Amino acid sequence: MLSKKTKYGLKALSYLASQDNRLPVQIAEIAKHENISQKFLESILLTLRKSGLLGSKKGKGGGYYLIKDPEDILMTDVMRILEGPIALVPCVSLNFYEQCEDCPDEATCAVHKLMLQVRDSALTVYRNNTLADIIK
Amino acid sequence: MLSKKTKYGLKALSYLASQDNRLPVQIAEIAKHENISQKFLESILLTLRKSGLLGSKKGKGGGYYLIKDPEDILMTDVMRILEGPIALVPCVSLNFYEQCEDCPDEATCAVHKLMLQVRDSALTVYRNNTLADIIK
DNA sequence: TGCATACTCTATTAAATCGATAGGGTAAAA
DNA sequence: TTTTACCCTATCGATTTAATAGAGTATGCA
């Protein structure tokens, strides 16, 4: 299941991408428009800023804004930042690989075999979608 | 992330499918072979039996066995029984649909648009894999 | 300079979920 | 009638999730 963090983060990014200009947008405005708890959204936007997707400006007229064009923001990056690994099990993860303690052999593991396909299919979707694509 | 319940359930099904015959296999044997907590596995096998994938036999010589051929057991069914919805958000779920309270319009929702694609790609994988496929 | 604005950061918490465990109950076979 | 092995309920600790509170800090502007 998709976490609310990811859901809200995607909605916030979409809202920013659909602005006419790149002027900073206040947290309060995003929260209100997307029906998100403002405080919770704060922490999400902070995460997105630290990961380089958003910029921020303090003080009057401040807020958050996109650093890159929506066309250049890949869903693979967004998902990994907000949701973490795209793979459903660590043993098929590209960026967060971990061996299973209980599994004697990945090559013959049925779970591994299935989850590898699921990961690839999800990756294909995320790689083929930018922020611009999903707000159209 | 895939729950251990699903992971263990898949492993147990794989183990049963790879048997030479259809004689009942004891929980203890499956648990030992697949490195699973026996008590936890008990509840998982019970779920699989209630959903019609497994049969069971009590008493001496008892255990669990596959009811259908591995070729006829689709991963879509297994995943829905063990893991629940395949969709990452209820608003794109075929079997567990629910409307989002916070979302004013699904048609224009970016999250909806993206997750619809993810669901379809996962469904394709699960529909194209039977239990027989993943133990090969 | 001083004030208002709005982001920054830490800590806390309630609720839900997960994975595992305990223990007695019951059906079936020998 | 005894043993075997599945059946079922209850509970529990740990973790994660979603949300909240509140103090801190940088910026713009008068």
mmCIF file of N, CA, C and O in Angstrom, chain B residues 33 38 45 49:
data_model
loop_
_atom_site.group_PDB
_atom_site.id
_atom_site.type_symbol
_atom_site.label_atom_id
_atom_site.label_comp_id
_atom_site.label_asym_id
_atom_site.label_seq_id
_atom_site.Cartn_x
_atom_site.Cartn_y
_atom_site.Cartn_z
ATOM 1 N N HIS B 33 11.874 -26.929 6.306
ATOM 2 C CA HIS B 33 12.532 -26.814 5.004
ATOM 3 C C HIS B 33 12.643 -25.373 4.534
ATOM 4 O O HIS B 33 13.610 -24.991 3.863
ATOM 5 N N GLN B 38 6.964 -22.205 12.816
ATOM 6 C CA GLN B 38 5.905 -23.185 12.564
ATOM 7 C C GLN B 38 4.515 -22.654 12.905
ATOM 8 O O GLN B 38 3.556 -22.841 12.155
ATOM 9 N N LEU B 45 -1.226 -21.290 6.393
ATOM 10 C CA LEU B 45 -1.762 -22.444 5.676
ATOM 11 C C LEU B 45 -3.279 -22.551 5.874
ATOM 12 O O LEU B 45 -4.019 -22.950 4.976
ATOM 13 N N ARG B 49 -6.076 -22.693 3.010
ATOM 14 C CA ARG B 49 -7.050 -23.769 2.946
ATOM 15 C C ARG B 49 -8.469 -23.208 2.859
ATOM 16 O O ARG B 49 -9.281 -23.620 2.049
#
